[in-house]
Each structure stands twice: as structure tokens, then as C-alpha cells.
Amino acid sequence: MTFQDRYTLAYKTYPYEKSPDQDLPAPVRHPVVIVGGGPIGMALALDLGLKGVGVLVLDDHEGIGMGSRAVCYAKRTLEIADRLGCAGPMVEKGVVWSLGKVFHRNEKIYEFNLLPEEGHKMPAFINLQQPYLEMNILDRVHAARAEGAPIQVRGKNRVDAVADKGDHVEITVMTPDGQYTVQADYLVACDGANSGVRAMLGMSFEGEVFKDSFLIADVRMKADFPTERWFWFDPPSGSGASQLLHKQPDDVWRIDFQIGWGANRTEELKEANVRRRVAQMIGEDVEFDLVWSSIYTFQCKRMAEFHRGRVIFAGDAAHQVSPFGARGANSGLQDTDNLAWKLKLILDGTAPAEPLLKSYDAERIHGADENIRNSTRATDFITPKSEISALFRDAVLTLAAKHDFARPLVNSGRLSVPCTYDGSPLNGPDTLADGPERTRPGSPCPDVPLEGGYLLDRLGDARGAQFQILAIDTEAPARFTAHGLDCDVMRLSAADSEMLRARYLGAAPGAVYLIRPDQHVAARWAGWDESAVAAALGRAIGKEG
Amino acid sequence: MGTLNTSRNLAAPDDVYDLLIHAHEGKTKAESDAFNARLILILMNHVGDRDAIAEALALAEV
Ligand SMILES: Cc1cc2nc3c(=O)[nH]c(=O)nc-3n(C[C@H](O)[C@H](O)[C@H](O)COP(=O)(O)OP(=O)(O)OC[C@H]3O[C@@H](n4cnc5c(N)ncnc54)[C@H](O)[C@@H]3O)c2cc1C
């Protein structure tokens, strides 16, 4: 059986090695098997491994794919990476831009300066080539493994069949040395948009296919070029609905050309043609090297359910969005953030499986729908679907050139903001009268600078599935135990932190927050109430309600 | 419901109507359509209230 690589590797990081599992007479059982070692599979493996959950990653390639796909990672993604201990090198390498320019046909209609909110450890977003992101996660996997985290990664291990046997999953794996079988308590399919596991189980993946294609080119400028984001509606070249240029590290700029559904791939990808488009955009006299180019189409689809029995889906396998607003990897990482602590509690026997997995479906489907809605709206603005829609779009752009009030209507993709799990079955009460909207139950905790660091440094759990209690200017015990979970209590005062007050108290004099291991708010109250906190904790791990 | 003012609200209805019709004089159909689109966006911003706009949209269905 020969292996055909479907893509070229940027880094061969996990070359095939025969595993002892392959020669054993009976299949080896692993707590969690992950299919796919893309950014999502690896981040999940890291999160689980740090929690002490034995995890095996199977990938049909031997490393990180060539070519940069994702470019833009939002703050929440960096916060998740920081909880896992790998945000540092990303932020260091990543590019932050703040000046954006919007063009319509021949003219620049306006520019804007992003002024990110203050008081966060992580920037609002960074631009970074996807192979670097994956490399950083993988480096952290290696470091964690050296410290004893039970993570295994096997390259050229292709999953060919999956069967849910009720009390475990049986997985048929093909390798250069032939086939073998492994078992898993839970299988997580992170095998990308064309998920084979999804097809094997005959599960649906529905939505909209956009009849459009994009030519992307990464170019390295030979001289200085501004670190700005340029977005063109109806570029003057007349060959496409939009163009986008933004900066990545290493003096590389990413350019996306929307070139229409009927575009001839082979013609468009010829170097001379790519160069012609790039020159038209950045100016004939700017010298550049073409680093990489490719053509892709996209769709906005999601599965009807993100898990069935013991098989769970995360990342592009579960949902796919258009690239406007850079949401694919960002939302996939939120899947892993949501899932890792739940699997840990289930495997430890601390929490019931089905309610917690159902909550993963509910919360992440909510997130996927939000992302699909946002990227569909951006797509509709950039590529209007009807005459009247085009009329309004042009009216917005005409007004935006002259009037500030129209600029918020211009939609060239909205930055991915973290999902608030409104209506989640895990959410407990919100009895903090006049508490801030942004920290209602379901919200990811916003960061706040504290003495000697940041709040998020102290919230959430990478090494286990600990819940925490945050008591701000109110009484609370030093520790709290219920439902087999030991929660530590962090006491803070807003007396000398306006940001803490604005983000967590609002008009209230004090507050108690119950915070999940993924840094989301489970419930909040005006003061300490032991039985209420115990009930909310039970609910947050799927035990009641 | 009830955010949208649907009671008589124009002190000089003939004047205002006249302004609207005059604004379109000398415009081609395409120019008028684009003008109307801009006008709707400007008024929408003035209203500034999602619910009122949603009610207005429903009302416009006739
Ligand atoms: C042009 C472009 C620009 C983008 N820009 C952004 C952006 O700016 N921000 C953002 O957040 N996202 C962006 N995305 C989306 C982002 O790239 C994806 O969401 C992300 O790669 C998904 O990661 P994943 O791990 O779910 O899947 P993948 O990266 O597709 O990884 C799947 C892995 O599974 C392996 N695999 C598949 N089948 C099997 C099998 N049977 N057995 C074993 N292994 C298997 C594959 O080899 C692969 O390694 C962009 C995408 C494109 C195409």
C-alpha cells in the first residue's frame, strides 16, 4: 500500500515510525484518539495531554503542510494558546497592524485606525502564517511530552475505518507497514473540511457553496512597504469583486484576489498572470518575489450534530466558513477549548458523558452559526447577490467616502470575536443586578491587568479541569468543594482597578463569579451563597438542570 | 412593538413630499435608484433604532 501525499510539507515533524501497537495481537485502547494533526487536532492533543489524558494523534502526513492558509488569529485564540503555554512565540513573531485603507474602484474612500481596548495581555489579533502557528503548537507538544504529558503523534497513519462499538470506538489505520487496529474511549475527528470520518459515519454537512474562487498570493517585497490592510471593492483591474492585502511576518504580504467562479485555474496560476495581478494592485514599480500562490473556493457548512455516541467532531471537519473575517482556525481552537475539559471530566468519571457532550454540541453549534452568519454577511456585502443588494452596497460605499456614519456599514469581513454561550444548558443564574453585559453567564472572561500580571494568567486550567470562584469585594470562603470538584477562590478588589470594576462589577458593589476551566463564566451572583454555587457547579458539569 | 411613530408627524406634508419629488428631477432611473438607496441609509442612521427600522420594513410590505 503506497501513500500518496495530498499536499507538500513545510516541515517534516513527525516522520513515520512503526509503533509497537502494530505488532500486538490485540488492539491497544487509548483514552482519546484524534484523527488529524492540523492546528485543531494538535491543540486538542496538547490541551488533553497537559490535563493528563492519554491521547494519540493519527495523521496521514508526516508534518505541517506547506503554504500559508490562515493568516489572522484573534485575541481569544491567543488567550487559549496562552493558557496552553504557546502564545509567547506567536505574539513575538506575529504582525500587528492598525491602519486600514478601504478602496472602491479607483479611489481610496477612507482609512481607519484600529484602537484596541486597553488592559488585555493579548493583542486584538495578529497576522501569522499558518505553518508558524502549527509549528508553535507542535513545539509545545514536544515540550509537554518531555515533561511527561501522555501525547503520541503518529505520521503516515491514515484512518480508513471507524466503528462505534458502544463502549469504545474501533479504528482501522493504514500505515506503510500495513493495517492495524486501535481502540479509543473517545474519538475526535479533526480531519479537516473533507472529513473522511464524517463520510464514514454518513453524517450530514450542509450549507451554502459560494460560486466564487480566490487566488491567493504571498509575496515578499524587496523594499519597504507599509504595514497596513488594504481592501478593494470592485478593483480597477475589473477582474473580480474584491482584493485584500495584508502583512505577515518575514516581509511577506498576503494578497487575495476574488476572481469569480468561472476562472481558469491553470491560466490564473501561471506565474506571469499572478505577477500581472499583483503589479496592478501594488504598483508596477514595486519589486517582489512570489513566495506561494494557490486558488481556492469556499463554502459555509456545518454538521447538524457535532458528536454521535463516542465520535466527536472539531474544527473544519465540523464546520467550514468563508475566509472573510478569518474564522476557521479561530473557531476551531474555541472547539478544542470547549471540549478538552469536558472530556477530562467524563474520562475521570466526575461528570456524566452525554449531557456534557450535548453541551459541546449546543455551545459550539451556536459558535459555528455565529461565524457562518458573520462570514455570510460579509460575503453578501463584498459580492452582492442581486441588483438591489449591489445598489445598497454601492450606496454605502459612496456615503462612506464622505461621511463617517456610513463607515460601520462597510463590511469587508469582521474580526472574529469570542462566542458568548447565551442559552447554554450549562449556564447558571445571573443575579448580579446591573452587572456588565460582557461578563454575563456564557461569556469568555475579559482580561484585566492585575498587580504583577493579568487576570487571565490566573483563570482557567491547562493542567486539569478546575473550576474557579472569583470573589470581588465580597466575602467568600478560601476553598470550595462540591460534586467531587475542588475549586479555588480568588479574592480581588476593584478599589484600585477601574477596569476590573467596569468589566466585572458595573454598578454592583461586589460580585461572585463561577468560572469554567475554559475561562467562560458559568454563573454570577451579588454575594456568596453556598448552595447556589454548588447547584451552579453541578449544572456546569452537566449534572442537573 | 410600537417604537415606530405611525401617527401623523409631518407639519407640512405637501412641502416635504415636494422636496422628495424635486430631488429626483432630471435624474435617470439608475441615478434615482442610487439616490433612494443613499437616502434610505441616511434616514436609517437618523432613526438609529433597530426595532423601529424592523417595524418600518414590515410596514412597507403593505
Ligand atoms: C486561503 C485560506 C485562508 C484562511 N485564513 C484564515 C484566517 O485568517 N484565520 C483563520 O482562523 N482561519 C483561516 N482559514 C481556515 C484555516 O486554515 C482552517 O480553519 C484550519 O486549517 C482548520 O484546521 P483543522 O485542523 O480543522 O483542519 P486541517 O488543517 O485541514 O487539518 C486536517 C488534518 O487531518 C489530516 N487528515 C485528513 N484525513 C485524514 C485521515 N483519514 N487520517 C489521518 N489524517 C487525516 C490532514 O492531513 C490534516 O493534517 C483559512 C483557510 C484558507 C484556505
XYZ file of C-alpha atoms and ligand atoms in Angstrom:
660
model
C 0.000 0.000 0.000
C 1.665 3.213 -1.080
C 0.961 6.585 0.405
C 0.147 9.482 -1.857
C 0.674 12.807 -0.133
C -2.192 15.166 -0.862
C -0.041 18.192 -0.122
C 3.630 19.139 0.208
C 5.109 19.524 3.637
C 6.639 22.682 5.030
C 8.188 20.779 7.932
C 8.503 17.029 8.346
C 7.916 16.952 12.065
C 6.521 13.510 12.817
C 8.079 11.040 10.376
C 6.558 7.589 10.259
C 7.881 5.138 12.796
C 6.456 1.722 13.345
C 4.606 1.657 16.651
C 4.669 -1.362 18.969
C 0.839 -1.225 18.813
C 1.082 -2.512 15.254
C 2.559 -5.882 16.248
C 0.412 -6.652 19.253
C -2.161 -9.421 18.865
C -4.957 -7.355 20.459
C -5.719 -3.711 19.701
C -4.445 -1.175 22.243
C -7.028 1.039 23.915
C -6.319 4.785 24.198
C -8.495 7.186 26.191
C -8.684 9.616 23.244
C -7.685 9.166 19.621
C -7.592 12.262 17.415
C -7.806 11.893 13.649
C -5.849 14.721 12.006
C -2.809 16.639 13.182
C -3.765 20.055 11.780
C -3.857 23.039 14.105
C -7.087 21.893 15.718
C -6.121 18.274 16.319
C -2.744 19.286 17.739
C -4.174 21.982 20.007
C -6.693 19.491 21.358
C -3.975 16.881 21.896
C -1.931 19.457 23.776
C -4.854 20.528 25.959
C -5.746 16.913 26.782
C -2.147 15.834 27.297
C -1.478 18.679 29.736
C -4.550 17.509 31.644
C -3.021 14.052 31.886
C -5.430 12.430 29.425
C -3.702 9.847 27.234
C -4.099 10.958 23.647
C -2.980 9.571 20.312
C -2.938 11.729 17.159
C -3.102 9.931 13.820
C -2.253 11.904 10.693
C -1.885 10.616 7.178
C 1.010 13.017 6.510
C 4.295 13.440 8.347
C 4.212 17.068 9.330
C 2.975 20.527 8.679
C 1.512 21.404 5.308
C 3.222 23.901 3.045
C 1.658 27.191 2.189
C 0.034 29.618 4.462
C -3.708 29.297 4.673
C -4.856 31.040 7.832
C -3.247 34.391 8.436
C -5.201 36.176 11.105
C -5.663 34.987 14.674
C -7.907 36.840 17.068
C -7.343 37.623 20.708
C -9.408 34.715 22.020
C -7.261 32.279 20.045
C -4.135 33.810 21.553
C -5.656 33.609 25.019
C -6.360 29.914 24.507
C -2.822 29.415 23.229
C -1.554 31.297 26.261
C -3.461 29.023 28.622
C -1.724 26.129 26.849
C 1.653 27.857 27.089
C 2.382 28.599 23.430
C 1.164 32.147 22.782
C 4.530 33.769 23.506
C 6.339 32.852 20.281
C 3.206 33.535 18.215
C 2.798 37.055 19.512
C 6.503 37.685 19.186
C 6.574 36.561 15.578
C 3.151 37.851 14.575
C 2.456 41.164 12.925
C 0.035 43.656 14.386
C -1.387 46.295 12.079
C -3.633 49.166 12.968
C -4.050 51.227 9.826
C -6.638 50.008 7.339
C -7.472 51.553 3.985
C -10.644 50.971 2.033
C -10.751 51.456 -1.719
C -13.667 51.478 -4.121
C -12.849 51.214 -7.824
C -10.114 53.786 -8.447
C -10.131 55.727 -5.244
C -9.316 55.329 -1.625
C -12.573 56.122 0.129
C -11.307 56.260 3.688
C -8.816 54.898 6.196
C -9.272 53.805 9.762
C -7.124 53.200 12.764
C -7.968 50.256 14.958
C -7.787 51.326 18.534
C -7.866 48.133 20.532
C -9.344 48.226 24.012
C -6.703 48.623 26.690
C -5.928 46.272 29.522
C -5.526 42.957 27.718
C -2.421 40.803 27.806
C -3.027 39.646 24.234
C -3.338 41.909 21.181
C -6.720 42.149 19.391
C -5.276 39.888 16.690
C -2.036 39.018 14.936
C -1.166 38.046 11.394
C 0.973 34.923 11.173
C 1.415 32.268 8.506
C -0.419 29.071 9.440
C 2.719 26.856 9.351
C 4.205 29.025 12.133
C 1.064 28.661 14.215
C 1.177 24.896 13.776
C 4.894 24.805 14.499
C 4.405 26.709 17.745
C 1.700 24.325 18.896
C 3.835 21.350 17.945
C 6.895 22.709 19.763
C 4.744 22.991 22.858
C 3.506 19.414 22.341
C 7.116 18.222 22.293
C 7.952 20.220 25.426
C 4.867 18.942 27.246
C 5.716 15.395 26.270
C 9.220 15.826 27.652
C 7.572 16.851 30.923
C 5.503 13.671 30.881
C 2.288 14.654 29.091
C 0.891 11.420 27.571
C 0.702 12.603 23.947
C 1.612 10.415 20.976
C 1.696 11.593 17.374
C 1.926 9.099 14.513
C 2.660 10.253 10.980
C 1.586 8.320 7.878
C -1.159 6.728 9.914
C -4.287 7.067 7.817
C -7.641 6.315 9.369
C -9.590 4.167 6.929
C -12.500 2.998 9.056
C -14.214 3.910 12.286
C -16.801 1.873 14.176
C -18.564 2.911 17.371
C -18.885 -0.271 19.422
C -20.954 1.306 22.179
C -18.365 1.187 24.955
C -15.415 2.110 22.721
C -14.524 3.079 19.173
C -12.600 0.793 16.860
C -10.284 2.482 14.374
C -8.679 0.888 11.351
C -5.378 2.523 10.493
C -3.287 2.152 7.354
C 0.478 2.613 7.515
C 3.423 1.958 5.189
C 3.753 -1.358 7.095
C 0.145 -2.275 6.531
C -3.020 -2.086 8.510
C -3.622 -2.250 12.274
C -6.410 -1.511 14.694
C -6.554 0.744 17.721
C -9.352 1.398 20.151
C -10.407 4.597 21.854
C -12.775 5.557 24.632
C -13.484 8.648 22.542
C -12.507 9.538 19.028
C -12.256 13.177 17.958
C -12.286 13.792 14.221
C -10.172 16.844 13.376
C -9.616 15.659 9.840
C -10.491 18.881 8.046
C -13.249 20.153 5.773
C -13.358 16.981 3.686
C -13.527 14.834 6.801
C -13.320 11.176 5.955
C -14.651 10.208 9.383
C -17.777 12.274 8.745
C -18.297 10.431 5.480
C -17.608 7.019 7.074
C -20.390 7.676 9.573
C -22.674 9.112 6.913
C -23.196 12.304 8.866
C -24.508 15.402 7.152
C -22.582 18.570 6.295
C -24.926 21.156 4.933
C -24.983 24.774 3.941
C -24.092 27.038 1.114
C -21.401 26.687 -1.516
C -20.291 30.072 -2.775
C -19.894 30.225 -6.506
C -16.655 32.119 -6.402
C -12.961 31.454 -6.271
C -9.968 33.197 -4.815
C -6.432 33.452 -5.987
C -4.111 33.966 -3.060
C -0.544 35.078 -3.419
C 2.093 35.505 -0.751
C 4.681 37.975 -1.985
C 7.914 39.173 -0.422
C 8.580 42.855 -1.022
C 12.144 43.794 -1.859
C 11.829 47.241 -0.336
C 9.847 48.853 2.454
C 6.133 48.598 2.119
C 3.606 49.816 4.698
C 2.171 47.506 7.370
C -1.441 48.218 6.513
C -4.521 46.371 5.456
C -5.903 47.385 2.071
C -9.301 46.257 0.955
C -10.635 46.946 -2.522
C -14.237 46.761 -3.566
C -14.564 46.436 -7.353
C -10.850 46.896 -8.045
C -9.992 48.880 -11.159
C -8.468 45.855 -12.923
C -12.140 44.956 -13.363
C -11.413 41.294 -12.945
C -13.047 40.396 -9.692
C -15.194 41.677 -6.894
C -12.540 42.327 -4.279
C -8.863 42.366 -3.386
C -7.269 42.258 0.004
C -3.694 42.900 1.022
C -2.224 42.451 4.471
C 1.092 41.875 6.087
C 2.578 38.696 7.518
C 5.948 38.213 9.211
C 9.175 37.891 7.169
C 8.290 40.873 4.895
C 5.641 38.752 3.258
C 2.321 40.231 2.217
C -0.790 38.171 1.578
C -2.959 39.213 -1.322
C -6.364 37.689 -2.013
C -7.953 38.236 -5.397
C -11.562 37.283 -5.756
C -11.606 36.026 -9.340
C -15.046 34.551 -9.910
C -16.448 31.076 -10.320
C -15.594 30.610 -13.977
C -11.887 31.390 -13.602
C -9.481 29.118 -15.430
C -7.271 27.670 -12.688
C -4.302 26.692 -14.812
C -4.226 30.029 -16.609
C -4.644 32.068 -13.437
C -1.905 30.203 -11.592
C 0.730 30.850 -14.265
C 3.401 32.959 -12.656
C 3.156 35.710 -15.277
C -0.559 36.077 -14.638
C -0.214 36.151 -10.871
C 2.562 38.733 -11.221
C 0.410 40.856 -13.501
C -2.389 40.950 -10.927
C -0.036 41.731 -8.082
C 1.673 44.524 -10.033
C -1.699 46.039 -10.895
C -2.501 46.168 -7.225
C 0.690 47.293 -5.521
C 2.114 49.334 -8.382
C 4.190 48.418 -11.438
C 7.412 49.723 -9.917
C 7.310 47.712 -6.668
C 9.711 44.759 -6.776
C 8.639 41.490 -5.176
C 9.239 37.731 -5.076
C 6.327 35.394 -5.407
C 6.521 33.049 -2.388
C 3.418 30.968 -2.832
C 0.135 31.064 -4.652
C -2.928 28.952 -4.832
C -6.596 29.034 -5.798
C -9.383 28.035 -3.528
C -13.139 28.057 -3.319
C -15.133 28.023 -0.144
C -18.356 27.049 1.451
C -20.286 27.816 4.597
C -21.399 24.499 6.014
C -21.781 22.723 9.284
C -22.756 19.331 10.606
C -26.231 19.010 12.121
C -24.684 17.475 15.251
C -21.057 17.702 16.384
C -20.992 14.335 18.097
C -22.655 10.978 17.814
C -22.039 8.442 20.543
C -18.302 8.312 21.144
C -17.266 10.134 17.995
C -16.856 13.905 18.231
C -16.023 16.441 15.507
C -13.990 19.640 15.848
C -12.514 22.291 13.549
C -13.132 22.340 9.815
C -14.475 18.783 9.978
C -17.456 20.110 11.942
C -17.876 23.488 10.281
C -16.467 25.466 7.423
C -16.801 29.177 6.805
C -15.809 31.637 4.125
C -12.441 33.268 4.775
C -13.940 36.747 5.288
C -13.384 37.554 8.915
C -10.772 34.854 9.411
C -12.796 32.440 11.427
C -11.808 28.907 10.503
C -8.856 28.235 12.760
C -10.087 30.767 15.296
C -13.359 28.942 15.799
C -11.693 25.538 15.660
C -9.486 26.492 18.588
C -12.555 27.503 20.526
C -13.913 23.996 19.863
C -10.865 22.458 21.499
C -11.040 24.928 24.381
C -14.622 23.859 24.975
C -14.071 20.134 24.558
C -10.840 19.351 26.426
C -12.054 19.926 29.983
C -15.329 18.169 29.276
C -13.543 15.040 28.040
C -11.261 15.170 31.062
C -14.214 15.225 33.485
C -16.020 12.485 31.567
C -12.966 10.209 31.463
C -12.331 10.807 35.175
C -15.899 9.790 35.906
C -16.557 13.169 37.545
C -19.240 14.216 35.078
C -21.865 12.376 33.039
C -20.871 11.895 29.405
C -23.944 12.573 27.337
C -25.093 15.857 28.920
C -21.597 17.325 28.685
C -21.132 16.204 25.085
C -24.576 17.593 24.269
C -23.439 20.893 25.760
C -20.402 20.787 23.449
C -22.811 20.460 20.524
C -25.044 23.245 21.803
C -22.255 25.690 22.567
C -20.126 25.093 19.522
C -23.047 24.904 17.094
C -24.045 28.284 18.478
C -20.476 29.439 17.743
C -20.459 27.919 14.254
C -23.773 29.560 13.391
C -22.480 32.902 14.558
C -19.394 32.519 12.409
C -21.361 31.373 9.406
C -23.782 34.281 9.824
C -20.946 36.782 10.063
C -18.989 35.481 7.149
C -22.136 35.153 5.017
C -23.000 38.786 5.723
C -19.509 39.880 4.732
C -19.730 37.786 1.582
C -23.090 39.325 0.697
C -21.641 42.802 1.106
C -18.496 42.092 -0.891
C -20.262 40.117 -3.603
C -23.875 41.349 -3.704
C -26.265 38.646 -4.865
C -28.885 40.828 -6.534
C -29.202 44.125 -8.343
C -30.817 45.812 -5.355
C -28.219 44.425 -2.982
C -25.495 45.858 -5.236
C -27.320 49.185 -5.288
C -27.328 49.436 -1.493
C -23.750 48.242 -1.237
C -22.605 50.959 -3.636
C -24.720 53.500 -1.775
C -22.931 52.576 1.452
C -19.524 52.927 -0.207
C -20.446 56.259 -1.801
C -21.631 57.634 1.534
C -18.669 56.151 3.414
C -16.274 58.146 1.241
C -17.776 61.341 2.649
C -19.467 60.537 5.931
C -18.206 58.739 8.961
C -21.652 57.463 9.969
C -21.788 55.153 6.938
C -18.426 53.507 7.639
C -19.647 50.983 10.202
C -21.891 49.574 7.460
C -18.895 48.752 5.254
C -18.299 45.049 5.719
C -15.044 43.643 4.375
C -15.054 40.885 6.991
C -15.492 41.361 10.707
C -12.796 40.378 13.134
C -13.667 37.177 14.910
C -14.821 37.905 18.438
C -15.214 35.140 21.002
C -18.517 33.410 21.258
C -20.751 34.000 24.273
C -22.699 30.854 25.061
C -26.059 32.517 25.631
C -28.724 29.953 26.409
C -26.247 27.149 27.089
C -27.597 24.293 29.195
C -24.521 24.714 31.422
C -25.228 28.332 32.314
C -26.328 29.062 35.855
C -28.056 32.111 37.270
C -27.161 35.734 36.731
C -28.317 37.568 39.813
C -25.819 40.402 39.666
C -28.176 43.335 39.261
C -26.824 45.779 36.666
C -23.776 43.577 36.115
C -21.875 44.230 32.872
C -23.340 42.589 29.751
C -19.945 41.340 28.630
C -19.477 39.102 31.672
C -22.954 37.529 31.757
C -23.027 33.721 32.079
C -21.680 32.106 28.921
C -19.159 34.899 28.259
C -15.420 34.342 27.977
C -13.797 36.316 30.796
C -12.359 39.589 29.522
C -8.816 40.221 30.641
C -7.872 42.872 33.203
C -4.402 43.958 34.322
C -3.687 42.962 37.912
C -0.786 43.568 40.228
C 2.118 41.756 38.585
C 0.268 40.309 35.612
C -3.158 39.748 34.134
C -6.397 38.201 35.290
C -6.381 35.564 32.546
C -2.974 34.345 33.732
C -4.768 33.252 36.847
C -8.020 31.978 35.380
C -8.742 28.753 33.582
C -6.924 25.486 33.839
C -4.463 23.923 31.461
C -3.437 21.082 33.771
C -6.828 19.813 34.807
C -10.470 20.739 34.732
C -10.668 23.032 37.700
C -13.486 25.452 38.210
C -12.649 28.696 39.995
C -14.507 31.199 42.039
C -13.793 34.861 41.667
C -14.933 36.969 44.614
C -14.670 40.690 44.037
C -15.174 42.945 47.048
C -17.310 40.386 48.815
C -16.965 37.604 51.382
C -16.186 34.056 50.242
C -14.532 31.001 51.785
C -10.921 30.199 50.877
C -11.827 26.963 49.081
C -14.988 25.314 47.935
C -15.695 21.668 47.194
C -18.784 20.143 45.613
C -19.605 17.385 43.120
C -16.099 15.972 43.505
C -14.540 19.221 42.310
C -12.236 21.326 44.374
C -12.497 24.983 43.359
C -10.042 27.586 44.429
C -11.325 31.005 45.293
C -9.601 34.133 44.099
C -10.372 37.275 46.026
C -9.890 40.608 44.329
C -10.773 44.197 44.985
C -11.887 46.689 42.398
C -10.918 49.517 44.743
C -7.936 50.437 42.629
C -8.858 48.889 39.307
C -11.354 50.794 37.223
C -11.060 48.121 34.532
C -11.970 45.324 36.924
C -14.945 47.361 38.078
C -16.125 48.199 34.559
C -15.707 44.654 33.250
C -16.908 42.626 36.257
C -18.994 44.798 38.596
C -20.734 47.528 36.678
C -22.867 49.363 39.209
C -22.764 46.477 41.732
C -20.654 46.853 44.913
C -19.348 43.286 44.751
C -19.753 40.008 42.861
C -19.100 36.277 42.937
C -18.298 34.546 39.633
C -18.127 30.815 38.965
C -15.613 30.310 36.163
C -15.151 27.237 33.988
C -11.802 25.675 33.124
C -12.101 27.304 29.668
C -12.352 30.786 31.238
C -16.037 31.159 30.447
C -18.428 32.479 33.096
C -20.773 29.761 34.383
C -22.835 31.909 36.756
C -22.612 35.070 38.841
C -24.178 36.493 41.971
C -24.109 39.637 44.057
C -22.695 37.728 47.035
C -21.646 34.304 48.344
C -24.398 31.684 48.601
C -23.014 28.216 49.136
C -25.995 26.197 47.976
C -26.467 28.366 44.888
C -22.797 27.952 43.922
C -22.992 24.184 44.453
C -26.100 23.960 42.270
C -24.495 26.052 39.535
C -21.355 23.904 39.622
C -23.467 20.765 39.210
C -25.252 22.323 36.309
C -21.991 23.454 34.705
C -20.743 19.851 34.589
C -23.991 18.530 33.174
C -25.286 17.005 36.388
C -28.584 18.783 36.717
C -30.917 21.315 35.150
C -43.560 46.879 19.378
C -44.700 50.422 18.985
C -41.277 52.104 18.669
C -42.077 53.386 15.209
C -44.062 56.583 15.084
C -47.000 55.846 12.781
C -49.127 58.788 13.778
C -49.261 61.907 11.607
C -45.883 63.528 12.123
C -45.277 65.968 9.270
C -46.273 69.561 9.895
C -46.143 70.464 6.229
C -46.720 67.260 4.300
C -47.006 68.913 0.886
C -43.671 70.666 1.349
C -41.838 67.543 2.318
C -43.363 65.497 -0.473
C -42.418 68.223 -2.897
C -38.805 68.123 -1.663
C -38.659 64.436 -2.357
C -40.082 64.648 -5.863
C -37.953 67.628 -6.766
C -34.822 65.867 -5.640
C -35.417 63.279 -8.354
C -35.942 65.722 -11.197
C -33.507 65.356 -14.052
C -32.228 62.014 -12.824
C -32.197 58.840 -14.862
C -33.866 55.775 -13.381
C -30.464 54.417 -12.321
C -29.474 57.696 -10.685
C -32.792 57.879 -8.864
C -32.443 54.318 -7.619
C -28.968 55.022 -6.269
C -30.190 58.261 -4.727
C -33.062 56.457 -2.999
C -30.694 53.862 -1.623
C -28.464 56.546 -0.130
C -31.479 58.356 1.257
C -32.739 55.221 2.992
C -29.328 54.661 4.553
C -29.132 58.246 5.765
C -32.612 58.120 7.295
C -31.936 54.708 8.811
C -28.920 56.119 10.585
C -31.007 59.032 11.812
C -33.616 56.653 13.231
C -30.863 54.645 14.846
C -33.222 52.114 16.368
C -33.165 48.531 15.139
C -36.714 47.772 16.276
C -38.170 50.886 14.698
C -36.419 50.035 11.427
C -37.688 46.457 11.586
C -41.221 47.776 12.108
C -40.832 50.197 9.231
C -39.672 47.366 6.976
C -42.692 45.302 7.965
C -44.989 48.262 7.377
C -43.516 48.812 3.918
C -44.615 45.305 2.899
C -48.160 46.765 2.662
C -6.878 30.658 1.988
C -7.316 30.406 3.384
C -7.201 31.418 4.313
C -7.604 31.211 5.634
N -7.452 32.224 6.530
C -7.791 32.022 7.830
C -7.550 33.021 8.815
O -7.027 34.100 8.515
N -7.901 32.762 10.117
C -8.457 31.569 10.478
O -8.766 31.393 11.662
N -8.663 30.587 9.563
C -8.348 30.779 8.257
N -8.505 29.761 7.347
C -9.046 28.473 7.795
C -7.997 27.557 8.437
O -6.930 27.328 7.568
C -8.675 26.238 8.791
O -9.846 26.508 9.516
C -7.786 25.313 9.632
O -6.679 24.865 8.944
C -8.596 24.107 10.091
O -7.792 23.265 10.853
P -8.159 21.732 11.084
O -7.105 21.229 11.974
O -9.592 21.648 11.489
O -8.101 21.061 9.658
P -6.832 20.873 8.626
O -5.868 21.983 8.792
O -7.455 20.666 7.321
O -6.138 19.550 9.146
C -6.690 18.271 8.946
C -5.600 17.228 9.102
O -6.188 15.937 9.062
C -5.395 15.090 8.267
N -6.264 14.004 7.776
C -7.311 14.104 6.926
N -7.881 12.909 6.733
C -7.192 12.014 7.480
C -7.296 10.600 7.700
N -8.248 9.859 7.122
N -6.409 10.007 8.530
C -5.444 10.734 9.163
N -5.309 12.069 8.978
C -6.166 12.701 8.149
C -4.851 16.014 7.205
O -3.687 15.512 6.593
C -4.559 17.270 8.013
O -3.274 17.238 8.603
C -8.140 29.954 6.005
C -8.258 28.939 5.068
C -7.855 29.140 3.748
C -7.986 28.036 2.754
